Structures are given as C-alpha cells and as structure tokens.
Amino acid sequence: MTVDDANAGGGTEPPEAPTYPTPHHEVDHTAEPSHDPLAIRLEQLILGADRRYTPFQAARTAGVSMELASRFWRAMGFADIGQAKALTEADVLALRRLAGLVEAGLLSEPMAVQVARSTGQTTARLAEWQIDSFLEGLTEPPEPGMTRTEVTYPLVELLLPELEEFLVYVWRRQLAAATGRVVQAADDEEMVDRRLAVGFADLVGFTRLTRRLEEEELGELVEAFETTCADLVAAHGGRLIKTLGDEVLYCADDPGTAAEIALRLIETLGHDETMPALRVGIAFGTVTTRMGDVFGTTVNLASRLTSIAPKDAVLVDDAFAEELTRTGEAPVSETEAAEEAARAEKEGRQPVTYRFALQPTYQRSVRGVGVVEPWLLSRRPT
C-alpha cells in the first residue's frame, strides 16, 4: 500500500491505476498482483476470497487512514502495490481488527504495528520453509507427462485446512507457555528485563566447510544441526530463540537447565561423524526480550565466550558459575568436594552429589566486554 495523504483526507476515490508491478522494497516477500492464472487460482484458494479492493478502498472500507493501513501492511512484510486491485475481504477484516484493538485501548498504535511485524516475520519464514522444503518435494509430478501445475492445486486444497488447524494448535500451545512464564514473573520489570541463562552453540570451521561441500550436502548438514539442537533444547526445558545456519541461540530460566542442554549438544553431535566440532558459550544475567528475541550485555558475553571456547567444550561466565554453585548443581571447590566424599565414605554415609564440574581458566580480554575469567563446564561422573 502506498501512503496517499491527499486521498486519505479527501472524500473522493482516485481512479483505479493499471495493475502493474511496482519496484520492490526491502521486504521478505511481496503482495504484487500476479497475472498467472494458476497463481490467481491458488491465491483465491488460500485466501478464500477474490481480489476486490485497491489499498485505498480497503483502508476506507475498514475505516482506517491510508497512512495507518500502509504501516500495518509494510509491517506484515508486504511490498507497496500502488493502487492495484489486489486485496480481499480478509485484508479489510485484518485492518479493522488491528485498528479496533487500538481504538478500544487494548493496544497502542506502535504496539499494533509491532504485532503486525512480529506475526509477519514469523509466518513469512514458516511459509517460505513450507514451500521450499515441503511442497516442492510433494509437488513433483507423480507420472510422466503431468505438470507441476496439475499437481499443485489439488494438493494445496487437501493440505490447507490441516496445516491451518495445526498452526493454530501450536500457536495456542506456545502462547499458553509464554503466558505462564509471564504471570510467574516476580514483578512487572521482570516481564521485560529478566535474569536468564543465554547459550550460543556454534559449529567450528563452518566457513571452510562451505567451500568443500556441495550446496545440497551443506543444506542437509545445516538442517540436521538445527533439528538436533531444536529437539534437545525443547526436550530439556530451554527455549530456542533463533538459528543462524551454523549457530543457535537458546535461553533457559536457570543455569542448570542451560548447562544440561549445552553438554547434551556436545555429547549428541560429537557422536555424529558428519558434524564438525561444536563449541558452546553461556552467560547468566539480565536480558531484555523483544519480539521473541533477546538482547543485552549477557547475550553479547555468551556470544564472545562461544568464539573463544575450545572445540567440543562449554565455557561459562562468572555469574553462571556462581549460580550453579549457589543452587548446589556444582561444588564451590573440587578439592573440598573430594575431601567431603572421602569423609562420607569413611563414615558410611551418602556423599553430596553434583551434576556439573567447573574448572577456572586463565583471564583474557574479550572484545566489547573487557577482561573475563571463564570457567570450563563439564559433567561430573556418576
């Protein structure tokens, strides 16, 4: 949608412009009208409605200013389309809903734009993945002579309701989990600025690997890495924040969970001969959360620790080590722990057990952070 202040303030509708593509903007995908018959049929199937409105008409029908409609549209990740007739009743309803939340005082206007942006970014990635990795394989013509066109429409028709139901189910589950974390926060500030354990896991030598592997092999390796990490992080109570090809960022509410995830990643990927070595860095402290991402000094420190960690090893910061010892997950001193175990054995009682071991390393200067003294994290033998 193009902002048109003159039209937004007036009461007359501009003449419809021809439906030609406009220049691309810096967005992930576009809403530019297509003239391909199959593309139009698929669009009607997926959206459940025909094209009826120009951007100006959609904004006016929704009772929203053209400027606000354009902000919502761009925030969702769509390109400007001039005054092409490309929008549907669903677009009008979406504008009306967002604007209604603002009018009711449930959301501020900037927050409504943020809702549109976060939803657009998340679903854009999901849609791209489904097309690239899922539909492309399924729409290979099953018989010689059949075109992809002849297969795509009926397949999408069958899959669409099932995928939609599953998407809503997963979203509700995730919303319930996120809401639970928020209501358990100690105060309002903790809802935004929280103390979390933040971990980065990074494949060693990935850049060199990209020069040796074919594109398909590289894609399979990255997918296997991301899938393994996502499964392990979720299974052990962490939250996967994002994946960056050869690196994943995760967080956990407590250091014990983050430590278990880090060591599981090292152990699991270490048994996969196709995988490069892995290194993990973890820091504990205050983290700012925005739109599903995390920011702040703690995140930066975790990233820096990852870059200096040895192969197949986990480095943690002082705050993380202190929290592990405070909660009894690791001994304050390995020497004292060994002496206590010897005394317990001599007295015939059960010794104190710890999950993790911490070994101090030498001080070093870390870019953007200063001098740190990391700890090497390992699992204690049972």
mmCIF file of C-alpha atoms in Angstrom:
data_model
loop_
_atom_site.group_PDB
_atom_site.id
_atom_site.type_symbol
_atom_site.label_atom_id
_atom_site.label_comp_id
_atom_site.label_asym_id
_atom_site.label_seq_id
_atom_site.Cartn_x
_atom_site.Cartn_y
_atom_site.Cartn_z
ATOM 1 C CA MET A 1 0.000 0.000 0.000
ATOM 2 C CA THR A 2 1.314 3.466 -0.862
ATOM 3 C CA VAL A 3 0.685 6.301 1.564
ATOM 4 C CA ASP A 4 -1.553 8.869 -0.104
ATOM 5 C CA ASP A 5 -2.196 11.766 2.251
ATOM 6 C CA ALA A 6 -4.335 13.666 -0.221
ATOM 7 C CA ASN A 7 -6.671 10.744 -0.752
ATOM 8 C CA ALA A 8 -6.722 9.875 2.951
ATOM 9 C CA GLY A 9 -8.009 13.338 3.804
ATOM 10 C CA GLY A 10 -10.481 13.690 0.955
ATOM 11 C CA GLY A 11 -13.798 12.106 0.283
ATOM 12 C CA THR A 12 -13.396 11.080 -3.323
ATOM 13 C CA GLU A 13 -11.817 7.932 -4.606
ATOM 14 C CA PRO A 14 -8.959 8.148 -7.088
ATOM 15 C CA PRO A 15 -9.306 6.398 -10.444
ATOM 16 C CA GLU A 16 -8.020 2.851 -10.442
ATOM 17 C CA ALA A 17 -4.483 2.507 -11.714
ATOM 18 C CA PRO A 18 -3.399 -0.257 -14.087
ATOM 19 C CA THR A 19 -2.230 -3.437 -12.350
ATOM 20 C CA TYR A 20 1.480 -3.280 -12.997
ATOM 21 C CA PRO A 21 4.235 -4.278 -10.582
ATOM 22 C CA THR A 22 5.873 -1.535 -8.554
ATOM 23 C CA PRO A 23 9.562 -1.543 -7.541
ATOM 24 C CA HIS A 24 10.462 -3.979 -4.794
ATOM 25 C CA HIS A 25 11.084 -2.657 -1.307
ATOM 26 C CA GLU A 26 13.264 -4.198 1.346
ATOM 27 C CA VAL A 27 10.824 -6.896 2.393
ATOM 28 C CA ASP A 28 10.948 -10.650 2.533
ATOM 29 C CA HIS A 29 8.049 -11.248 0.184
ATOM 30 C CA THR A 30 5.568 -9.186 -1.817
ATOM 31 C CA ALA A 31 1.900 -8.833 -2.451
ATOM 32 C CA GLU A 32 2.354 -7.652 -6.013
ATOM 33 C CA PRO A 33 -0.517 -8.839 -8.225
ATOM 34 C CA SER A 34 0.210 -11.801 -10.441
ATOM 35 C CA HIS A 35 -1.319 -12.353 -13.878
ATOM 36 C CA ASP A 36 -0.576 -16.096 -13.903
ATOM 37 C CA PRO A 37 -3.919 -17.992 -13.948
ATOM 38 C CA LEU A 38 -2.725 -20.776 -11.616
ATOM 39 C CA ALA A 39 -1.194 -18.276 -9.214
ATOM 40 C CA ILE A 40 -4.502 -16.389 -9.090
ATOM 41 C CA ARG A 41 -6.468 -19.628 -8.519
ATOM 42 C CA LEU A 42 -4.075 -20.690 -5.728
ATOM 43 C CA GLU A 43 -4.314 -17.270 -4.128
ATOM 44 C CA GLN A 44 -8.114 -17.446 -4.171
ATOM 45 C CA LEU A 45 -7.971 -20.954 -2.678
ATOM 46 C CA ILE A 46 -5.568 -19.989 0.103
ATOM 47 C CA LEU A 47 -7.130 -16.620 0.956
ATOM 48 C CA GLY A 48 -10.680 -17.845 0.461
ATOM 49 C CA ALA A 49 -11.714 -14.705 -1.391
ATOM 50 C CA ASP A 50 -11.386 -12.841 -4.677
ATOM 51 C CA ARG A 51 -9.496 -9.623 -5.256
ATOM 52 C CA ARG A 52 -11.912 -6.757 -4.743
ATOM 53 C CA TYR A 53 -10.163 -3.717 -3.340
ATOM 54 C CA THR A 54 -7.379 -1.291 -4.084
ATOM 55 C CA PRO A 55 -5.351 -0.304 -0.997
ATOM 56 C CA PHE A 56 -7.302 2.949 -0.781
ATOM 57 C CA GLN A 57 -10.638 1.132 -0.994
ATOM 58 C CA ALA A 58 -9.559 -1.434 1.626
ATOM 59 C CA ALA A 59 -8.470 1.281 4.049
ATOM 60 C CA ARG A 60 -11.687 3.263 3.554
ATOM 61 C CA THR A 61 -13.880 0.157 3.953
ATOM 62 C CA ALA A 62 -12.039 -0.796 7.151
ATOM 63 C CA GLY A 63 -12.400 2.753 8.494
ATOM 64 C CA VAL A 64 -8.625 3.147 8.759
ATOM 65 C CA SER A 65 -6.479 6.006 7.499
ATOM 66 C CA MET A 66 -4.376 5.204 4.461
ATOM 67 C CA GLU A 67 -1.249 6.041 6.428
ATOM 68 C CA LEU A 68 -2.020 3.553 9.213
ATOM 69 C CA ALA A 69 -3.108 0.898 6.705
ATOM 70 C CA SER A 70 0.229 1.306 4.909
ATOM 71 C CA ARG A 71 2.144 0.969 8.172
ATOM 72 C CA PHE A 72 0.297 -2.246 9.012
ATOM 73 C CA TRP A 73 0.799 -3.629 5.506
ATOM 74 C CA ARG A 74 4.528 -2.921 5.421
ATOM 75 C CA ALA A 75 4.955 -4.206 8.983
ATOM 76 C CA MET A 76 3.492 -7.532 7.875
ATOM 77 C CA GLY A 77 6.255 -7.692 5.255
ATOM 78 C CA PHE A 78 4.448 -6.848 2.023
ATOM 79 C CA ALA A 79 5.587 -4.513 -0.721
ATOM 80 C CA ASP A 80 3.751 -1.380 -1.832
ATOM 81 C CA ILE A 81 1.401 -2.171 -4.716
ATOM 82 C CA GLY A 82 0.288 1.265 -5.808
ATOM 83 C CA GLN A 83 -3.460 1.245 -6.398
ATOM 84 C CA ALA A 84 -3.747 -2.203 -7.944
ATOM 85 C CA LYS A 85 -6.945 -4.071 -7.133
ATOM 86 C CA ALA A 86 -5.348 -6.954 -5.226
ATOM 87 C CA LEU A 87 -6.871 -7.002 -1.719
ATOM 88 C CA THR A 88 -9.702 -9.116 -0.346
ATOM 89 C CA GLU A 89 -12.313 -9.066 2.396
ATOM 90 C CA ALA A 90 -9.768 -10.782 4.646
ATOM 91 C CA ASP A 91 -7.398 -7.823 4.247
ATOM 92 C CA VAL A 92 -10.171 -5.425 5.181
ATOM 93 C CA LEU A 93 -11.071 -7.516 8.223
ATOM 94 C CA ALA A 94 -7.431 -7.672 9.372
ATOM 95 C CA LEU A 95 -7.113 -3.878 9.150
ATOM 96 C CA ARG A 96 -10.390 -3.429 11.021
ATOM 97 C CA ARG A 97 -9.302 -5.816 13.787
ATOM 98 C CA LEU A 98 -5.935 -4.161 14.355
ATOM 99 C CA ALA A 99 -7.454 -0.693 14.289
ATOM 100 C CA GLY A 100 -10.230 -1.879 16.625
ATOM 101 C CA LEU A 101 -7.681 -3.047 19.194
ATOM 102 C CA VAL A 102 -6.128 0.419 19.119
ATOM 103 C CA GLU A 103 -9.486 2.208 19.358
ATOM 104 C CA ALA A 104 -10.509 0.015 22.308
ATOM 105 C CA GLY A 105 -7.321 0.934 24.131
ATOM 106 C CA LEU A 106 -6.126 -2.673 24.266
ATOM 107 C CA LEU A 107 -3.047 -1.855 22.179
ATOM 108 C CA SER A 108 -1.227 1.363 21.429
ATOM 109 C CA GLU A 109 -0.687 2.145 17.778
ATOM 110 C CA PRO A 110 3.072 1.337 17.937
ATOM 111 C CA MET A 111 2.249 -1.953 19.677
ATOM 112 C CA ALA A 112 -0.298 -2.856 16.998
ATOM 113 C CA VAL A 113 2.340 -2.231 14.335
ATOM 114 C CA GLN A 114 4.730 -4.416 16.332
ATOM 115 C CA VAL A 115 2.121 -7.190 16.460
ATOM 116 C CA ALA A 116 1.793 -6.982 12.687
ATOM 117 C CA ARG A 117 5.567 -7.039 12.229
ATOM 118 C CA SER A 118 6.282 -9.944 14.581
ATOM 119 C CA THR A 119 3.451 -12.012 13.108
ATOM 120 C CA GLY A 120 4.521 -11.219 9.561
ATOM 121 C CA GLN A 121 8.162 -12.079 10.145
ATOM 122 C CA THR A 122 7.384 -15.350 11.889
ATOM 123 C CA THR A 123 4.810 -16.584 9.396
ATOM 124 C CA ALA A 124 6.867 -15.431 6.392
ATOM 125 C CA ARG A 125 9.688 -17.717 7.457
ATOM 126 C CA LEU A 126 7.253 -20.551 8.097
ATOM 127 C CA ALA A 127 5.594 -20.141 4.694
ATOM 128 C CA GLU A 128 8.941 -19.997 2.892
ATOM 129 C CA TRP A 129 10.092 -23.148 4.679
ATOM 130 C CA GLN A 130 6.881 -24.991 3.834
ATOM 131 C CA ILE A 131 7.186 -24.124 0.156
ATOM 132 C CA ASP A 132 10.950 -24.706 -0.137
ATOM 133 C CA SER A 133 11.248 -27.870 1.917
ATOM 134 C CA PHE A 134 7.803 -29.368 1.897
ATOM 135 C CA LEU A 135 5.599 -28.530 -1.054
ATOM 136 C CA GLU A 136 8.399 -28.586 -3.624
ATOM 137 C CA GLY A 137 9.102 -32.236 -2.903
ATOM 138 C CA LEU A 138 5.444 -33.228 -2.759
ATOM 139 C CA THR A 139 4.517 -31.482 -5.984
ATOM 140 C CA GLU A 140 6.967 -33.406 -8.134
ATOM 141 C CA PRO A 141 4.815 -34.836 -10.946
ATOM 142 C CA PRO A 142 3.936 -38.428 -9.965
ATOM 143 C CA GLU A 143 3.565 -39.559 -13.557
ATOM 144 C CA PRO A 144 5.435 -38.726 -16.768
ATOM 145 C CA GLY A 145 3.678 -36.011 -18.730
ATOM 146 C CA MET A 146 1.998 -34.404 -15.710
ATOM 147 C CA THR A 147 2.976 -30.842 -14.958
ATOM 148 C CA ARG A 148 3.645 -29.377 -11.530
ATOM 149 C CA THR A 149 0.683 -27.118 -12.218
ATOM 150 C CA GLU A 150 -1.670 -30.113 -12.462
ATOM 151 C CA VAL A 151 -0.479 -31.427 -9.097
ATOM 152 C CA THR A 152 -0.164 -28.270 -7.009
ATOM 153 C CA TYR A 153 -3.780 -27.081 -6.792
ATOM 154 C CA PRO A 154 -5.418 -30.303 -5.513
ATOM 155 C CA LEU A 155 -2.512 -30.872 -3.122
ATOM 156 C CA VAL A 156 -2.805 -27.416 -1.587
ATOM 157 C CA GLU A 157 -6.571 -27.890 -1.408
ATOM 158 C CA LEU A 158 -6.069 -31.038 0.703
ATOM 159 C CA LEU A 159 -3.265 -29.720 2.890
ATOM 160 C CA LEU A 160 -4.535 -26.229 3.618
ATOM 161 C CA PRO A 161 -7.173 -26.984 6.298
ATOM 162 C CA GLU A 162 -4.923 -29.478 8.075
ATOM 163 C CA LEU A 163 -1.917 -27.142 8.164
ATOM 164 C CA GLU A 164 -4.122 -24.257 9.309
ATOM 165 C CA GLU A 165 -5.537 -26.249 12.211
ATOM 166 C CA PHE A 166 -2.075 -27.425 13.218
ATOM 167 C CA LEU A 167 -0.685 -23.881 13.085
ATOM 168 C CA VAL A 168 -3.407 -22.582 15.387
ATOM 169 C CA TYR A 169 -2.874 -25.506 17.783
ATOM 170 C CA VAL A 170 0.880 -24.912 18.055
ATOM 171 C CA TRP A 171 0.380 -21.152 18.437
ATOM 172 C CA ARG A 172 -2.079 -21.668 21.300
ATOM 173 C CA ARG A 173 0.312 -24.077 23.000
ATOM 174 C CA GLN A 174 3.197 -21.624 22.680
ATOM 175 C CA LEU A 175 1.006 -18.749 23.855
ATOM 176 C CA ALA A 176 -0.029 -20.729 26.930
ATOM 177 C CA ALA A 177 3.619 -21.484 27.773
ATOM 178 C CA ALA A 178 4.714 -17.869 27.276
ATOM 179 C CA THR A 179 1.800 -16.541 29.327
ATOM 180 C CA GLY A 180 2.678 -18.932 32.137
ATOM 181 C CA ARG A 181 6.230 -17.590 32.252
ATOM 182 C CA VAL A 182 4.986 -14.004 32.374
ATOM 183 C CA VAL A 183 2.483 -14.472 35.205
ATOM 184 C CA GLN A 184 5.153 -16.209 37.282
ATOM 185 C CA ALA A 185 7.485 -13.211 36.979
ATOM 186 C CA ALA A 186 8.263 -11.589 40.302
ATOM 187 C CA ASP A 187 7.330 -8.060 39.158
ATOM 188 C CA ASP A 188 6.462 -6.018 36.074
ATOM 189 C CA GLU A 189 10.102 -5.213 35.305
ATOM 190 C CA GLU A 190 10.997 -8.907 35.252
ATOM 191 C CA MET A 191 8.456 -9.438 32.480
ATOM 192 C CA VAL A 192 10.700 -7.465 30.105
ATOM 193 C CA ASP A 193 14.139 -7.447 31.740
ATOM 194 C CA ARG A 194 14.665 -10.921 33.152
ATOM 195 C CA ARG A 195 17.582 -12.892 34.551
ATOM 196 C CA LEU A 196 18.177 -15.763 32.179
ATOM 197 C CA ALA A 197 20.904 -18.163 31.123
ATOM 198 C CA VAL A 198 21.779 -17.500 27.484
ATOM 199 C CA GLY A 199 23.701 -20.009 25.371
ATOM 200 C CA PHE A 200 25.223 -19.954 21.911
ATOM 201 C CA ALA A 201 26.220 -23.191 20.168
ATOM 202 C CA ASP A 202 28.489 -22.802 17.150
ATOM 203 C CA LEU A 203 29.859 -25.254 14.582
ATOM 204 C CA VAL A 204 33.659 -24.956 14.339
ATOM 205 C CA GLY A 205 35.163 -24.369 10.900
ATOM 206 C CA PHE A 206 31.822 -23.961 9.168
ATOM 207 C CA THR A 207 33.122 -21.346 6.706
ATOM 208 C CA ARG A 208 35.829 -23.714 5.473
ATOM 209 C CA LEU A 209 33.247 -26.473 5.255
ATOM 210 C CA THR A 210 31.069 -24.421 2.917
ATOM 211 C CA ARG A 211 33.894 -24.388 0.365
ATOM 212 C CA ARG A 212 34.145 -28.199 0.329
ATOM 213 C CA LEU A 213 30.532 -29.344 0.352
ATOM 214 C CA GLU A 214 28.014 -29.210 -2.448
ATOM 215 C CA GLU A 215 25.015 -26.956 -1.823
ATOM 216 C CA GLU A 216 22.663 -29.883 -1.222
ATOM 217 C CA GLU A 217 25.076 -31.522 1.252
ATOM 218 C CA LEU A 218 25.526 -28.223 3.071
ATOM 219 C CA GLY A 219 21.770 -27.749 3.292
ATOM 220 C CA GLU A 220 21.316 -31.233 4.735
ATOM 221 C CA LEU A 221 24.037 -30.637 7.325
ATOM 222 C CA VAL A 222 22.539 -27.319 8.450
ATOM 223 C CA GLU A 223 19.068 -28.844 8.650
ATOM 224 C CA ALA A 224 20.359 -31.782 10.715
ATOM 225 C CA PHE A 225 22.228 -29.399 13.040
ATOM 226 C CA GLU A 226 19.241 -27.099 13.547
ATOM 227 C CA THR A 227 16.833 -30.009 14.029
ATOM 228 C CA THR A 228 19.049 -31.727 16.603
ATOM 229 C CA CYS A 229 19.587 -28.502 18.529
ATOM 230 C CA ALA A 230 15.900 -27.566 18.469
ATOM 231 C CA ASP A 231 14.868 -31.002 19.736
ATOM 232 C CA LEU A 232 17.432 -31.065 22.550
ATOM 233 C CA VAL A 233 16.729 -27.512 23.677
ATOM 234 C CA ALA A 234 12.981 -28.163 23.819
ATOM 235 C CA ALA A 235 13.279 -31.601 25.418
ATOM 236 C CA HIS A 236 15.346 -30.303 28.334
ATOM 237 C CA GLY A 237 13.276 -27.236 29.130
ATOM 238 C CA GLY A 238 15.024 -24.460 27.227
ATOM 239 C CA ARG A 239 13.727 -22.111 24.558
ATOM 240 C CA LEU A 240 15.246 -21.868 21.105
ATOM 241 C CA ILE A 241 15.479 -18.174 20.233
ATOM 242 C CA LYS A 242 16.859 -18.416 16.701
ATOM 243 C CA THR A 243 19.059 -20.368 14.351
ATOM 244 C CA LEU A 244 21.735 -18.775 12.165
ATOM 245 C CA GLY A 245 22.839 -21.645 9.953
ATOM 246 C CA ASP A 246 25.960 -22.718 11.828
ATOM 247 C CA GLU A 247 24.876 -21.253 15.166
ATOM 248 C CA VAL A 248 21.896 -21.470 17.501
ATOM 249 C CA LEU A 249 20.868 -19.161 20.323
ATOM 250 C CA TYR A 250 18.855 -20.542 23.227
ATOM 251 C CA CYS A 251 17.942 -19.480 26.734
ATOM 252 C CA ALA A 252 16.728 -21.080 29.947
ATOM 253 C CA ASP A 253 15.287 -19.816 33.195
ATOM 254 C CA ASP A 254 18.035 -21.399 35.290
ATOM 255 C CA PRO A 255 21.714 -22.264 34.716
ATOM 256 C CA GLY A 256 21.216 -25.951 35.492
ATOM 257 C CA THR A 257 18.893 -26.335 32.515
ATOM 258 C CA ALA A 258 21.207 -24.340 30.234
ATOM 259 C CA ALA A 259 24.211 -26.403 31.327
ATOM 260 C CA GLU A 260 22.429 -29.705 30.687
ATOM 261 C CA ILE A 261 21.409 -28.548 27.209
ATOM 262 C CA ALA A 262 24.956 -27.430 26.353
ATOM 263 C CA LEU A 263 26.526 -30.720 27.397
ATOM 264 C CA ARG A 264 23.820 -32.748 25.655
ATOM 265 C CA LEU A 265 24.520 -30.828 22.450
ATOM 266 C CA ILE A 266 28.243 -31.563 22.713
ATOM 267 C CA GLU A 267 27.638 -35.235 23.506
ATOM 268 C CA THR A 268 24.986 -35.811 20.829
ATOM 269 C CA LEU A 269 26.669 -34.013 17.947
ATOM 270 C CA GLY A 270 30.032 -35.462 18.953
ATOM 271 C CA HIS A 271 28.712 -38.913 18.051
ATOM 272 C CA ASP A 272 27.740 -37.746 14.559
ATOM 273 C CA GLU A 273 30.713 -38.216 12.246
ATOM 274 C CA THR A 274 29.216 -35.911 9.630
ATOM 275 C CA MET A 275 29.154 -32.956 12.029
ATOM 276 C CA PRO A 276 32.036 -30.560 12.678
ATOM 277 C CA ALA A 277 33.135 -29.960 16.254
ATOM 278 C CA LEU A 278 30.856 -27.826 18.417
ATOM 279 C CA ARG A 279 31.615 -25.140 20.967
ATOM 280 C CA VAL A 280 29.204 -23.508 23.412
ATOM 281 C CA GLY A 281 29.315 -20.296 25.422
ATOM 282 C CA ILE A 282 26.847 -19.483 28.222
ATOM 283 C CA ALA A 283 26.317 -16.369 30.340
ATOM 284 C CA PHE A 284 23.822 -15.595 33.091
ATOM 285 C CA GLY A 285 22.289 -12.215 33.823
ATOM 286 C CA THR A 286 19.699 -9.631 32.911
ATOM 287 C CA VAL A 287 18.287 -9.978 29.414
ATOM 288 C CA THR A 288 15.902 -7.724 27.520
ATOM 289 C CA THR A 289 13.283 -9.571 25.452
ATOM 290 C CA ARG A 290 11.647 -8.044 22.388
ATOM 291 C CA MET A 291 9.544 -9.734 19.687
ATOM 292 C CA GLY A 292 10.772 -13.190 20.677
ATOM 293 C CA ASP A 293 14.456 -12.196 20.604
ATOM 294 C CA VAL A 294 16.880 -11.421 23.426
ATOM 295 C CA PHE A 295 19.306 -8.518 23.762
ATOM 296 C CA GLY A 296 21.819 -7.048 26.163
ATOM 297 C CA THR A 297 25.265 -7.484 27.669
ATOM 298 C CA THR A 298 24.526 -11.052 28.795
ATOM 299 C CA VAL A 299 23.747 -12.088 25.213
ATOM 300 C CA ASN A 300 26.890 -10.370 23.894
ATOM 301 C CA LEU A 301 29.030 -12.073 26.538
ATOM 302 C CA ALA A 302 27.621 -15.514 25.685
ATOM 303 C CA SER A 303 28.460 -14.899 22.031
ATOM 304 C CA ARG A 304 32.028 -13.837 22.859
ATOM 305 C CA LEU A 305 32.553 -16.863 25.117
ATOM 306 C CA THR A 306 31.481 -19.105 22.249
ATOM 307 C CA SER A 307 34.096 -17.593 19.955
ATOM 308 C CA ILE A 308 36.929 -18.429 22.402
ATOM 309 C CA ALA A 309 35.648 -21.794 23.632
ATOM 310 C CA PRO A 310 37.749 -24.889 22.791
ATOM 311 C CA LYS A 311 36.352 -27.494 20.405
ATOM 312 C CA ASP A 312 33.667 -29.724 21.910
ATOM 313 C CA ALA A 313 33.697 -27.715 25.129
ATOM 314 C CA VAL A 314 31.492 -25.309 27.076
ATOM 315 C CA LEU A 315 32.715 -22.000 28.526
ATOM 316 C CA VAL A 316 30.593 -20.093 31.062
ATOM 317 C CA ASP A 317 30.953 -16.733 32.770
ATOM 318 C CA ASP A 318 31.455 -15.952 36.466
ATOM 319 C CA ALA A 319 27.784 -15.202 37.132
ATOM 320 C CA PHE A 320 26.747 -18.515 35.614
ATOM 321 C CA ALA A 321 29.337 -20.417 37.686
ATOM 322 C CA GLU A 322 28.247 -18.660 40.878
ATOM 323 C CA GLU A 323 24.608 -19.517 40.242
ATOM 324 C CA LEU A 324 25.455 -23.189 39.637
ATOM 325 C CA THR A 325 27.301 -23.413 42.946
ATOM 326 C CA ARG A 326 24.600 -21.442 44.789
ATOM 327 C CA THR A 327 21.931 -23.912 43.706
ATOM 328 C CA GLY A 328 24.081 -26.938 44.530
ATOM 329 C CA GLU A 329 24.472 -28.035 40.911
ATOM 330 C CA ALA A 330 28.277 -27.764 41.104
ATOM 331 C CA PRO A 331 30.757 -27.729 44.012
ATOM 332 C CA VAL A 332 32.452 -24.490 45.026
ATOM 333 C CA SER A 333 35.757 -26.350 45.148
ATOM 334 C CA GLU A 334 36.627 -29.677 43.571
ATOM 335 C CA THR A 335 39.214 -30.281 46.303
ATOM 336 C CA GLU A 336 36.678 -29.749 49.067
ATOM 337 C CA ALA A 337 34.151 -31.898 47.249
ATOM 338 C CA ALA A 338 36.671 -34.760 47.008
ATOM 339 C CA GLU A 339 37.550 -34.435 50.709
ATOM 340 C CA GLU A 340 33.857 -34.444 51.658
ATOM 341 C CA ALA A 341 33.243 -37.547 49.537
ATOM 342 C CA ALA A 342 36.143 -39.333 51.260
ATOM 343 C CA ARG A 343 34.786 -38.442 54.704
ATOM 344 C CA ALA A 344 31.288 -39.592 53.751
ATOM 345 C CA GLU A 345 32.623 -42.921 52.506
ATOM 346 C CA LYS A 346 34.650 -43.386 55.689
ATOM 347 C CA GLU A 347 31.631 -42.601 57.875
ATOM 348 C CA GLY A 348 29.363 -44.856 55.837
ATOM 349 C CA ARG A 349 27.006 -42.120 54.666
ATOM 350 C CA GLN A 350 25.888 -40.948 51.255
ATOM 351 C CA PRO A 351 28.095 -38.144 49.902
ATOM 352 C CA VAL A 352 26.713 -34.947 48.391
ATOM 353 C CA THR A 353 26.291 -35.363 44.644
ATOM 354 C CA TYR A 354 26.733 -32.694 41.990
ATOM 355 C CA ARG A 355 25.676 -32.699 38.344
ATOM 356 C CA PHE A 356 28.398 -30.453 36.966
ATOM 357 C CA ALA A 357 32.047 -29.563 37.443
ATOM 358 C CA LEU A 358 33.617 -26.128 36.949
ATOM 359 C CA GLN A 359 37.260 -25.555 36.134
ATOM 360 C CA PRO A 360 38.619 -21.983 36.146
ATOM 361 C CA THR A 361 40.599 -20.871 33.094
ATOM 362 C CA TYR A 362 43.049 -18.023 32.657
ATOM 363 C CA GLN A 363 41.883 -14.436 32.326
ATOM 364 C CA ARG A 364 41.600 -12.980 28.876
ATOM 365 C CA SER A 365 40.423 -9.811 27.188
ATOM 366 C CA VAL A 366 37.191 -10.232 25.232
ATOM 367 C CA ARG A 367 36.288 -7.708 22.559
ATOM 368 C CA GLY A 368 33.408 -5.482 23.593
ATOM 369 C CA VAL A 369 33.267 -6.949 27.106
ATOM 370 C CA GLY A 370 36.664 -6.466 28.742
ATOM 371 C CA VAL A 371 38.660 -8.879 30.868
ATOM 372 C CA VAL A 372 36.828 -12.081 31.810
ATOM 373 C CA GLU A 373 37.812 -15.280 33.570
ATOM 374 C CA PRO A 374 35.684 -18.023 32.031
ATOM 375 C CA TRP A 375 35.001 -21.422 33.560
ATOM 376 C CA LEU A 376 35.127 -24.701 31.703
ATOM 377 C CA LEU A 377 31.911 -26.627 32.305
ATOM 378 C CA SER A 378 31.818 -30.425 32.302
ATOM 379 C CA ARG A 379 29.648 -33.229 33.563
ATOM 380 C CA ARG A 380 30.683 -34.922 36.797
ATOM 381 C CA PRO A 381 30.998 -38.711 36.644
ATOM 382 C CA THR A 382 28.174 -40.564 38.350
#
